[in-house]
């Protein structure tokens, strides 16, 4: 399928569900950190997801590795994806889950710009550009609050979130602007999570994390949620959406995810909300509306 559609009810509903799934998962990471260190959580999540994708491919009769011209692009997307989660999991050790949720979702702004430049049919109108800029200003406003945080490493964690967002945006552009645009969602996902399954445990070891300290009941539930729901099912749906709908619209609509992340961080972790952070979230919401207005 080569023609992408504008958002319809199916895409909107699917993106809302994905937003909730992705917004809550960082809370699970924070709540599990006493049992399993952050980067090791990411590694275990990726290993679980890789095994599930392999089983899914066997069931669907999808060949994951073949000479179809996607290997180089797949390796590039995999490297970017793995690095994205290195920064996310490392950053969660230094900043609030609610803040990380907002900064990672700078990705749709950068992806929309990249797709506008490199992918025909993904052009943004002047009004949509205004929405992109407004959403970007919202992220900047939220970031500025880190300068007044009581925890000295908050800015480091926030910066990791921004870098992760840039890496996610780059992954989206690679998927849409290369031979991966013709590949199945299963193969595209496999390239990325397989790379993460290799990189994240090594990164955990390299920075001296304790790794798996204990496997409590909650830790097992958390790892299952991260691996099965977040790492496998949700990403399979996401790449399915990318192949059928205009990615720039999908990406900016997914700014709803940090809203779920903020709410879950406040409810489950009692994370504080400052005025700048709230203002930034509102600007992001306004940007969503503008970007998704039809020309």
PDB file of C-alpha atoms in Angstrom:
ATOM      1  CA  UNK A   1       0.000   0.000   0.000  1.00  0.00           C
ATOM      2  CA  UNK A   2       1.528   3.297  -1.109  1.00  0.00           C
ATOM      3  CA  UNK A   3      -1.231   5.918  -0.667  1.00  0.00           C
ATOM      4  CA  UNK A   4      -1.552   7.219   2.884  1.00  0.00           C
ATOM      5  CA  UNK A   5      -4.871   8.555   4.160  1.00  0.00           C
ATOM      6  CA  UNK A   6      -5.736  11.446   6.428  1.00  0.00           C
ATOM      7  CA  UNK A   7      -6.815  10.545   9.947  1.00  0.00           C
ATOM      8  CA  UNK A   8     -10.169   8.785  10.294  1.00  0.00           C
ATOM      9  CA  UNK A   9     -12.040   7.402  13.302  1.00  0.00           C
ATOM     10  CA  UNK A  10      -9.993   4.193  13.310  1.00  0.00           C
ATOM     11  CA  UNK A  11      -6.664   6.039  13.358  1.00  0.00           C
ATOM     12  CA  UNK A  12      -7.889   8.474  16.005  1.00  0.00           C
ATOM     13  CA  UNK A  13      -9.129   5.706  18.327  1.00  0.00           C
ATOM     14  CA  UNK A  14      -5.982   3.613  17.839  1.00  0.00           C
ATOM     15  CA  UNK A  15      -3.739   6.584  18.570  1.00  0.00           C
ATOM     16  CA  UNK A  16      -5.656   7.404  21.753  1.00  0.00           C
ATOM     17  CA  UNK A  17      -5.164   3.841  22.992  1.00  0.00           C
ATOM     18  CA  UNK A  18      -1.486   3.923  22.061  1.00  0.00           C
ATOM     19  CA  UNK A  19      -1.129   7.253  23.842  1.00  0.00           C
ATOM     20  CA  UNK A  20      -2.495   5.764  27.056  1.00  0.00           C
ATOM     21  CA  UNK A  21      -0.287   2.665  26.771  1.00  0.00           C
ATOM     22  CA  UNK A  22       2.884   4.666  26.104  1.00  0.00           C
ATOM     23  CA  UNK A  23       2.052   7.384  28.614  1.00  0.00           C
ATOM     24  CA  UNK A  24       1.643   4.956  31.511  1.00  0.00           C
ATOM     25  CA  UNK A  25       4.630   2.705  30.786  1.00  0.00           C
ATOM     26  CA  UNK A  26       7.216   5.175  32.090  1.00  0.00           C
ATOM     27  CA  UNK A  27       5.436   5.087  35.446  1.00  0.00           C
ATOM     28  CA  UNK A  28       5.931   1.317  35.434  1.00  0.00           C
ATOM     29  CA  UNK A  29       9.651   1.859  34.804  1.00  0.00           C
ATOM     30  CA  UNK A  30       9.931   4.243  37.763  1.00  0.00           C
ATOM     31  CA  UNK A  31       7.997   1.914  40.071  1.00  0.00           C
ATOM     32  CA  UNK A  32      10.174  -1.074  39.114  1.00  0.00           C
ATOM     33  CA  UNK A  33      13.579   0.594  39.411  1.00  0.00           C
ATOM     34  CA  UNK A  34      14.249  -0.812  42.908  1.00  0.00           C
ATOM     35  CA  UNK A  35      13.973  -4.360  41.539  1.00  0.00           C
ATOM     36  CA  UNK A  36      15.427  -3.941  38.046  1.00  0.00           C
ATOM     37  CA  UNK A  37      17.625  -1.021  36.956  1.00  0.00           C
ATOM     38  CA  UNK A  38      16.254   1.193  34.148  1.00  0.00           C
ATOM     39  CA  UNK A  39      18.417   0.184  31.180  1.00  0.00           C
ATOM     40  CA  UNK A  40      18.154  -3.489  32.112  1.00  0.00           C
ATOM     41  CA  UNK A  41      14.376  -3.091  32.145  1.00  0.00           C
ATOM     42  CA  UNK A  42      14.656  -1.786  28.607  1.00  0.00           C
ATOM     43  CA  UNK A  43      16.858  -4.699  27.608  1.00  0.00           C
ATOM     44  CA  UNK A  44      14.502  -7.308  29.078  1.00  0.00           C
ATOM     45  CA  UNK A  45      11.531  -5.570  27.488  1.00  0.00           C
ATOM     46  CA  UNK A  46      13.252  -5.705  24.104  1.00  0.00           C
ATOM     47  CA  UNK A  47      14.243  -9.366  24.483  1.00  0.00           C
ATOM     48  CA  UNK A  48      10.648 -10.315  25.339  1.00  0.00           C
ATOM     49  CA  UNK A  49       9.317  -8.286  22.422  1.00  0.00           C
ATOM     50  CA  UNK A  50      11.875  -9.732  19.988  1.00  0.00           C
ATOM     51  CA  UNK A  51      10.850 -13.286  20.868  1.00  0.00           C
ATOM     52  CA  UNK A  52       7.177 -12.377  20.429  1.00  0.00           C
ATOM     53  CA  UNK A  53       7.768 -10.747  17.049  1.00  0.00           C
ATOM     54  CA  UNK A  54       9.735 -13.798  15.913  1.00  0.00           C
ATOM     55  CA  UNK A  55       6.827 -16.055  16.945  1.00  0.00           C
ATOM     56  CA  UNK A  56       4.325 -13.700  15.283  1.00  0.00           C
ATOM     57  CA  UNK A  57       6.331 -13.756  12.052  1.00  0.00           C
ATOM     58  CA  UNK A  58       6.365 -17.568  12.034  1.00  0.00           C
ATOM     59  CA  UNK A  59       2.600 -17.623  12.550  1.00  0.00           C
ATOM     60  CA  UNK A  60       2.015 -15.045   9.803  1.00  0.00           C
ATOM     61  CA  UNK A  61       4.504 -16.649   7.426  1.00  0.00           C
ATOM     62  CA  UNK A  62       6.577 -13.455   7.296  1.00  0.00           C
ATOM     63  CA  UNK A  63      10.264 -13.838   6.458  1.00  0.00           C
ATOM     64  CA  UNK A  64      12.144 -11.475   8.755  1.00  0.00           C
ATOM     65  CA  UNK A  65      15.482 -11.534   6.957  1.00  0.00           C
ATOM     66  CA  UNK A  66      15.663 -11.744   3.182  1.00  0.00           C
ATOM     67  CA  UNK A  67      17.359  -9.954   0.310  1.00  0.00           C
ATOM     68  CA  UNK A  68      14.763  -7.274  -0.311  1.00  0.00           C
ATOM     69  CA  UNK A  69      16.965  -4.191  -0.011  1.00  0.00           C
ATOM     70  CA  UNK A  70      15.781  -3.251   3.491  1.00  0.00           C
ATOM     71  CA  UNK A  71      18.681  -4.558   5.579  1.00  0.00           C
ATOM     72  CA  UNK A  72      20.808  -1.382   5.571  1.00  0.00           C
ATOM     73  CA  UNK A  73      17.831   0.860   6.305  1.00  0.00           C
ATOM     74  CA  UNK A  74      16.667  -1.626   8.933  1.00  0.00           C
ATOM     75  CA  UNK A  75      20.032  -1.513  10.673  1.00  0.00           C
ATOM     76  CA  UNK A  76      19.935   2.295  10.645  1.00  0.00           C
ATOM     77  CA  UNK A  77      16.412   2.357  12.082  1.00  0.00           C
ATOM     78  CA  UNK A  78      17.404  -0.253  14.656  1.00  0.00           C
ATOM     79  CA  UNK A  79      20.427   1.730  15.804  1.00  0.00           C
ATOM     80  CA  UNK A  80      18.367   4.915  16.159  1.00  0.00           C
ATOM     81  CA  UNK A  81      15.606   3.063  18.003  1.00  0.00           C
ATOM     82  CA  UNK A  82      18.044   1.429  20.418  1.00  0.00           C
ATOM     83  CA  UNK A  83      19.761   4.727  21.186  1.00  0.00           C
ATOM     84  CA  UNK A  84      16.388   6.382  21.738  1.00  0.00           C
ATOM     85  CA  UNK A  85      15.594   3.942  24.520  1.00  0.00           C
ATOM     86  CA  UNK A  86      19.061   4.192  26.005  1.00  0.00           C
ATOM     87  CA  UNK A  87      18.360   7.891  26.557  1.00  0.00           C
ATOM     88  CA  UNK A  88      14.789   7.286  27.766  1.00  0.00           C
ATOM     89  CA  UNK A  89      15.679   4.666  30.359  1.00  0.00           C
ATOM     90  CA  UNK A  90      18.817   6.484  31.503  1.00  0.00           C
ATOM     91  CA  UNK A  91      16.938   9.781  31.672  1.00  0.00           C
ATOM     92  CA  UNK A  92      14.167   8.282  33.800  1.00  0.00           C
ATOM     93  CA  UNK A  93      16.753   7.847  36.526  1.00  0.00           C
ATOM     94  CA  UNK A  94      17.184  11.630  36.655  1.00  0.00           C
ATOM     95  CA  UNK A  95      13.820  13.237  35.891  1.00  0.00           C
ATOM     96  CA  UNK A  96      10.126  12.685  36.549  1.00  0.00           C
ATOM     97  CA  UNK A  97       8.134  10.294  34.370  1.00  0.00           C
ATOM     98  CA  UNK A  98       5.682  13.098  33.579  1.00  0.00           C
ATOM     99  CA  UNK A  99       8.494  15.346  32.352  1.00  0.00           C
ATOM    100  CA  UNK A 100      10.086  12.576  30.292  1.00  0.00           C
ATOM    101  CA  UNK A 101       6.727  11.918  28.616  1.00  0.00           C
ATOM    102  CA  UNK A 102       6.551  15.507  27.394  1.00  0.00           C
ATOM    103  CA  UNK A 103      10.144  15.786  26.185  1.00  0.00           C
ATOM    104  CA  UNK A 104      10.196  12.500  24.278  1.00  0.00           C
ATOM    105  CA  UNK A 105       7.193  13.766  22.356  1.00  0.00           C
ATOM    106  CA  UNK A 106       9.178  16.525  20.805  1.00  0.00           C
ATOM    107  CA  UNK A 107       9.580  13.696  18.263  1.00  0.00           C
ATOM    108  CA  UNK A 108       6.404  14.416  16.272  1.00  0.00           C
ATOM    109  CA  UNK A 109       7.454  18.038  15.717  1.00  0.00           C
ATOM    110  CA  UNK A 110      10.845  17.020  14.390  1.00  0.00           C
ATOM    111  CA  UNK A 111       9.384  14.107  12.431  1.00  0.00           C
ATOM    112  CA  UNK A 112       6.811  16.375  10.781  1.00  0.00           C
ATOM    113  CA  UNK A 113       9.607  18.676   9.652  1.00  0.00           C
ATOM    114  CA  UNK A 114      11.736  15.782   8.417  1.00  0.00           C
ATOM    115  CA  UNK A 115       8.847  14.201   6.526  1.00  0.00           C
ATOM    116  CA  UNK A 116       7.974  17.560   4.989  1.00  0.00           C
ATOM    117  CA  UNK A 117      11.526  17.761   3.648  1.00  0.00           C
ATOM    118  CA  UNK A 118      12.056  14.177   2.507  1.00  0.00           C
ATOM    119  CA  UNK A 119       8.717  12.451   1.806  1.00  0.00           C
ATOM    120  CA  UNK A 120       6.317  13.562  -0.972  1.00  0.00           C
ATOM    121  CA  UNK A 121       2.720  13.785   0.212  1.00  0.00           C
ATOM    122  CA  UNK A 122       3.694  14.757   3.758  1.00  0.00           C
ATOM    123  CA  UNK A 123       3.696  18.519   3.192  1.00  0.00           C
ATOM    124  CA  UNK A 124       2.558  20.817   5.967  1.00  0.00           C
ATOM    125  CA  UNK A 125       0.458  23.913   5.335  1.00  0.00           C
ATOM    126  CA  UNK A 126       1.189  27.308   6.876  1.00  0.00           C
ATOM    127  CA  UNK A 127      -1.420  26.699   9.566  1.00  0.00           C
ATOM    128  CA  UNK A 128       0.038  23.311  10.363  1.00  0.00           C
ATOM    129  CA  UNK A 129       3.507  24.848  10.592  1.00  0.00           C
ATOM    130  CA  UNK A 130       2.082  27.272  13.150  1.00  0.00           C
ATOM    131  CA  UNK A 131       0.825  24.275  15.109  1.00  0.00           C
ATOM    132  CA  UNK A 132       4.230  22.627  14.976  1.00  0.00           C
ATOM    133  CA  UNK A 133       5.903  25.788  16.250  1.00  0.00           C
ATOM    134  CA  UNK A 134       3.319  26.198  18.988  1.00  0.00           C
ATOM    135  CA  UNK A 135       3.828  22.627  20.147  1.00  0.00           C
ATOM    136  CA  UNK A 136       7.595  23.109  20.076  1.00  0.00           C
ATOM    137  CA  UNK A 137       7.211  26.256  22.188  1.00  0.00           C
ATOM    138  CA  UNK A 138       5.200  24.196  24.661  1.00  0.00           C
ATOM    139  CA  UNK A 139       8.001  21.676  25.009  1.00  0.00           C
ATOM    140  CA  UNK A 140      10.474  24.537  25.488  1.00  0.00           C
ATOM    141  CA  UNK A 141       8.305  26.071  28.214  1.00  0.00           C
ATOM    142  CA  UNK A 142       8.121  22.760  30.028  1.00  0.00           C
ATOM    143  CA  UNK A 143      11.881  22.290  29.708  1.00  0.00           C
ATOM    144  CA  UNK A 144      12.583  25.717  31.193  1.00  0.00           C
ATOM    145  CA  UNK A 145      11.049  24.635  34.488  1.00  0.00           C
ATOM    146  CA  UNK A 146      13.969  22.250  34.964  1.00  0.00           C
ATOM    147  CA  UNK A 147      16.238  25.218  35.666  1.00  0.00           C
ATOM    148  CA  UNK A 148      14.308  25.769  38.889  1.00  0.00           C
ATOM    149  CA  UNK A 149      14.087  22.122  39.960  1.00  0.00           C
ATOM    150  CA  UNK A 150      15.357  21.171  43.402  1.00  0.00           C
ATOM    151  CA  UNK A 151      17.020  18.039  42.011  1.00  0.00           C
ATOM    152  CA  UNK A 152      20.287  18.962  40.305  1.00  0.00           C
ATOM    153  CA  UNK A 153      20.132  16.153  37.741  1.00  0.00           C
ATOM    154  CA  UNK A 154      16.648  17.046  36.470  1.00  0.00           C
ATOM    155  CA  UNK A 155      18.055  18.973  33.504  1.00  0.00           C
ATOM    156  CA  UNK A 156      20.189  15.965  32.549  1.00  0.00           C
ATOM    157  CA  UNK A 157      17.110  13.750  32.509  1.00  0.00           C
ATOM    158  CA  UNK A 158      15.141  16.379  30.575  1.00  0.00           C
ATOM    159  CA  UNK A 159      17.928  16.672  27.998  1.00  0.00           C
ATOM    160  CA  UNK A 160      17.919  12.889  27.595  1.00  0.00           C
ATOM    161  CA  UNK A 161      14.207  13.117  26.817  1.00  0.00           C
ATOM    162  CA  UNK A 162      14.783  15.730  24.115  1.00  0.00           C
ATOM    163  CA  UNK A 163      17.595  13.666  22.562  1.00  0.00           C
ATOM    164  CA  UNK A 164      15.375  10.574  22.654  1.00  0.00           C
ATOM    165  CA  UNK A 165      12.671  12.554  20.874  1.00  0.00           C
ATOM    166  CA  UNK A 166      15.104  13.570  18.135  1.00  0.00           C
ATOM    167  CA  UNK A 167      16.181   9.947  17.713  1.00  0.00           C
ATOM    168  CA  UNK A 168      12.562   8.794  17.482  1.00  0.00           C
ATOM    169  CA  UNK A 169      11.875  11.439  14.840  1.00  0.00           C
ATOM    170  CA  UNK A 170      14.902  10.276  12.868  1.00  0.00           C
ATOM    171  CA  UNK A 171      13.640   6.696  13.041  1.00  0.00           C
ATOM    172  CA  UNK A 172      10.254   7.758  11.654  1.00  0.00           C
ATOM    173  CA  UNK A 173      11.882   9.569   8.736  1.00  0.00           C
ATOM    174  CA  UNK A 174      14.126   6.576   7.970  1.00  0.00           C
ATOM    175  CA  UNK A 175      11.095   4.256   7.950  1.00  0.00           C
ATOM    176  CA  UNK A 176       9.126   6.485   5.589  1.00  0.00           C
ATOM    177  CA  UNK A 177      11.917   7.774   3.318  1.00  0.00           C
ATOM    178  CA  UNK A 178      13.764   4.500   2.609  1.00  0.00           C
ATOM    179  CA  UNK A 179      13.029   0.978   1.420  1.00  0.00           C
ATOM    180  CA  UNK A 180      11.438   0.279   4.820  1.00  0.00           C
ATOM    181  CA  UNK A 181       8.354   2.127   3.566  1.00  0.00           C
ATOM    182  CA  UNK A 182       7.625  -0.998   1.483  1.00  0.00           C
ATOM    183  CA  UNK A 183       8.479  -3.497   4.223  1.00  0.00           C
ATOM    184  CA  UNK A 184       5.937  -5.183   6.463  1.00  0.00           C
ATOM    185  CA  UNK A 185       5.266  -3.718   9.899  1.00  0.00           C
ATOM    186  CA  UNK A 186       6.511  -6.976  11.418  1.00  0.00           C
ATOM    187  CA  UNK A 187       9.898  -6.791   9.729  1.00  0.00           C
ATOM    188  CA  UNK A 188      10.275  -3.089  10.502  1.00  0.00           C
ATOM    189  CA  UNK A 189       9.545  -3.739  14.163  1.00  0.00           C
ATOM    190  CA  UNK A 190      11.925  -6.710  14.274  1.00  0.00           C
ATOM    191  CA  UNK A 191      14.860  -4.645  13.022  1.00  0.00           C
ATOM    192  CA  UNK A 192      14.337  -2.142  15.816  1.00  0.00           C
ATOM    193  CA  UNK A 193      13.602  -4.293  18.836  1.00  0.00           C
ATOM    194  CA  UNK A 194      16.319  -6.803  17.921  1.00  0.00           C
ATOM    195  CA  UNK A 195      18.837  -3.950  17.919  1.00  0.00           C
ATOM    196  CA  UNK A 196      17.509  -2.716  21.262  1.00  0.00           C
ATOM    197  CA  UNK A 197      17.707  -6.244  22.711  1.00  0.00           C
ATOM    198  CA  UNK A 198      21.422  -6.236  21.905  1.00  0.00           C
ATOM    199  CA  UNK A 199      22.284  -2.646  22.830  1.00  0.00           C
ATOM    200  CA  UNK A 200      20.349  -1.977  26.055  1.00  0.00           C
ATOM    201  CA  UNK A 201      21.754  -4.814  28.216  1.00  0.00           C
ATOM    202  CA  UNK A 202      25.259  -3.844  27.069  1.00  0.00           C
ATOM    203  CA  UNK A 203      24.554  -0.202  27.916  1.00  0.00           C
ATOM    204  CA  UNK A 204      23.298  -1.250  31.364  1.00  0.00           C
ATOM    205  CA  UNK A 205      26.526  -3.163  31.975  1.00  0.00           C
ATOM    206  CA  UNK A 206      28.692  -0.361  30.562  1.00  0.00           C
ATOM    207  CA  UNK A 207      27.394   2.294  32.973  1.00  0.00           C
ATOM    208  CA  UNK A 208      27.567  -0.045  35.965  1.00  0.00           C
ATOM    209  CA  UNK A 209      23.883  -0.580  36.685  1.00  0.00           C
ATOM    210  CA  UNK A 210      23.069  -3.325  39.227  1.00  0.00           C
ATOM    211  CA  UNK A 211      20.789  -5.012  36.682  1.00  0.00           C
ATOM    212  CA  UNK A 212      18.240  -7.450  38.099  1.00  0.00           C
ATOM    213  CA  UNK A 213      18.221  -7.015  41.884  1.00  0.00           C
ATOM    214  CA  UNK A 214      15.078  -9.035  42.575  1.00  0.00           C
ATOM    215  CA  UNK A 215      12.012 -10.264  40.696  1.00  0.00           C
ATOM    216  CA  UNK A 216       9.039  -9.323  42.837  1.00  0.00           C
ATOM    217  CA  UNK A 217       5.497  -9.962  41.681  1.00  0.00           C
ATOM    218  CA  UNK A 218       5.128  -6.345  40.607  1.00  0.00           C
ATOM    219  CA  UNK A 219       8.443  -6.436  38.747  1.00  0.00           C
ATOM    220  CA  UNK A 220       7.251  -9.443  36.746  1.00  0.00           C
ATOM    221  CA  UNK A 221       3.957  -7.712  35.928  1.00  0.00           C
ATOM    222  CA  UNK A 222       5.829  -4.544  34.933  1.00  0.00           C
ATOM    223  CA  UNK A 223       8.261  -6.400  32.675  1.00  0.00           C
ATOM    224  CA  UNK A 224       5.382  -8.304  31.079  1.00  0.00           C
ATOM    225  CA  UNK A 225       3.529  -5.034  30.445  1.00  0.00           C
ATOM    226  CA  UNK A 226       6.618  -3.379  29.000  1.00  0.00           C
ATOM    227  CA  UNK A 227       7.559  -6.361  26.832  1.00  0.00           C
ATOM    228  CA  UNK A 228       4.207  -7.719  25.648  1.00  0.00           C
ATOM    229  CA  UNK A 229       1.986  -4.626  25.506  1.00  0.00           C
ATOM    230  CA  UNK A 230       4.420  -1.741  24.980  1.00  0.00           C
ATOM    231  CA  UNK A 231       7.317  -3.432  23.204  1.00  0.00           C
ATOM    232  CA  UNK A 232       5.318  -5.781  20.982  1.00  0.00           C
ATOM    233  CA  UNK A 233       1.610  -5.141  20.501  1.00  0.00           C
ATOM    234  CA  UNK A 234       1.591  -1.336  20.600  1.00  0.00           C
ATOM    235  CA  UNK A 235       4.541  -0.942  18.235  1.00  0.00           C
ATOM    236  CA  UNK A 236       3.053  -3.418  15.769  1.00  0.00           C
ATOM    237  CA  UNK A 237      -0.104  -1.286  15.700  1.00  0.00           C
ATOM    238  CA  UNK A 238       1.977   1.900  15.375  1.00  0.00           C
ATOM    239  CA  UNK A 239       3.857   0.681  12.305  1.00  0.00           C
ATOM    240  CA  UNK A 240       0.598  -0.576  10.813  1.00  0.00           C
ATOM    241  CA  UNK A 241      -0.764   2.959  11.192  1.00  0.00           C
ATOM    242  CA  UNK A 242       2.385   4.483   9.685  1.00  0.00           C
ATOM    243  CA  UNK A 243       1.926   2.424   6.526  1.00  0.00           C
ATOM    244  CA  UNK A 244      -1.718   3.483   6.068  1.00  0.00           C
ATOM    245  CA  UNK A 245      -2.028   7.066   7.267  1.00  0.00           C
ATOM    246  CA  UNK A 246      -0.138  10.335   6.823  1.00  0.00           C
ATOM    247  CA  UNK A 247       2.695   9.995   9.314  1.00  0.00           C
ATOM    248  CA  UNK A 248       3.040  13.705  10.064  1.00  0.00           C
ATOM    249  CA  UNK A 249      -0.592  13.851  11.211  1.00  0.00           C
ATOM    250  CA  UNK A 250      -0.226  10.656  13.242  1.00  0.00           C
ATOM    251  CA  UNK A 251       2.960  11.890  14.855  1.00  0.00           C
ATOM    252  CA  UNK A 252       1.614  15.204  16.042  1.00  0.00           C
ATOM    253  CA  UNK A 253      -1.653  13.676  17.238  1.00  0.00           C
ATOM    254  CA  UNK A 254       0.450  11.393  19.424  1.00  0.00           C
ATOM    255  CA  UNK A 255       1.294  14.460  21.490  1.00  0.00           C
ATOM    256  CA  UNK A 256      -1.686  13.211  23.477  1.00  0.00           C
ATOM    257  CA  UNK A 257       0.645  10.603  24.978  1.00  0.00           C
ATOM    258  CA  UNK A 258       2.459  13.064  27.268  1.00  0.00           C
ATOM    259  CA  UNK A 259      -0.930  14.135  28.583  1.00  0.00           C
ATOM    260  CA  UNK A 260      -1.515  10.553  29.691  1.00  0.00           C
ATOM    261  CA  UNK A 261       2.051  10.470  31.003  1.00  0.00           C
ATOM    262  CA  UNK A 262       1.579  13.624  33.056  1.00  0.00           C
ATOM    263  CA  UNK A 263      -1.679  12.412  34.577  1.00  0.00           C
ATOM    264  CA  UNK A 264      -0.274   8.979  35.433  1.00  0.00           C
ATOM    265  CA  UNK A 265       2.872  10.548  36.922  1.00  0.00           C
ATOM    266  CA  UNK A 266       0.803  12.797  39.160  1.00  0.00           C
ATOM    267  CA  UNK A 267      -1.683  10.086  40.164  1.00  0.00           C
ATOM    268  CA  UNK A 268       0.683   7.160  40.733  1.00  0.00           C
ATOM    269  CA  UNK A 269       3.978   8.871  41.616  1.00  0.00           C
ATOM    270  CA  UNK A 270       2.693  12.111  43.190  1.00  0.00           C
ATOM    271  CA  UNK A 271       4.907  14.123  40.842  1.00  0.00           C
ATOM    272  CA  UNK A 272       4.466  17.909  41.172  1.00  0.00           C
ATOM    273  CA  UNK A 273       3.156  20.125  38.385  1.00  0.00           C
ATOM    274  CA  UNK A 274       4.696  23.581  38.023  1.00  0.00           C
ATOM    275  CA  UNK A 275       3.123  26.533  36.221  1.00  0.00           C
ATOM    276  CA  UNK A 276       5.621  26.447  33.331  1.00  0.00           C
ATOM    277  CA  UNK A 277       5.060  22.734  32.855  1.00  0.00           C
ATOM    278  CA  UNK A 278       1.273  23.137  32.750  1.00  0.00           C
ATOM    279  CA  UNK A 279       1.576  26.078  30.341  1.00  0.00           C
ATOM    280  CA  UNK A 280       3.799  23.992  28.095  1.00  0.00           C
ATOM    281  CA  UNK A 281       1.287  21.141  28.078  1.00  0.00           C
ATOM    282  CA  UNK A 282      -1.502  23.542  27.078  1.00  0.00           C
ATOM    283  CA  UNK A 283       0.610  24.927  24.227  1.00  0.00           C
ATOM    284  CA  UNK A 284       1.225  21.404  23.024  1.00  0.00           C
ATOM    285  CA  UNK A 285      -2.517  20.742  23.039  1.00  0.00           C
ATOM    286  CA  UNK A 286      -3.154  23.876  20.984  1.00  0.00           C
ATOM    287  CA  UNK A 287      -0.484  22.767  18.535  1.00  0.00           C
ATOM    288  CA  UNK A 288      -2.250  19.425  18.099  1.00  0.00           C
ATOM    289  CA  UNK A 289      -5.451  21.174  17.060  1.00  0.00           C
ATOM    290  CA  UNK A 290      -3.695  23.391  14.503  1.00  0.00           C
ATOM    291  CA  UNK A 291      -1.629  20.624  12.941  1.00  0.00           C
ATOM    292  CA  UNK A 292      -4.655  18.395  12.469  1.00  0.00           C
ATOM    293  CA  UNK A 293      -6.867  21.036  10.843  1.00  0.00           C
ATOM    294  CA  UNK A 294      -7.562  20.170   7.219  1.00  0.00           C
ATOM    295  CA  UNK A 295      -6.224  22.609   4.632  1.00  0.00           C
TER     296      UNK A 295
END
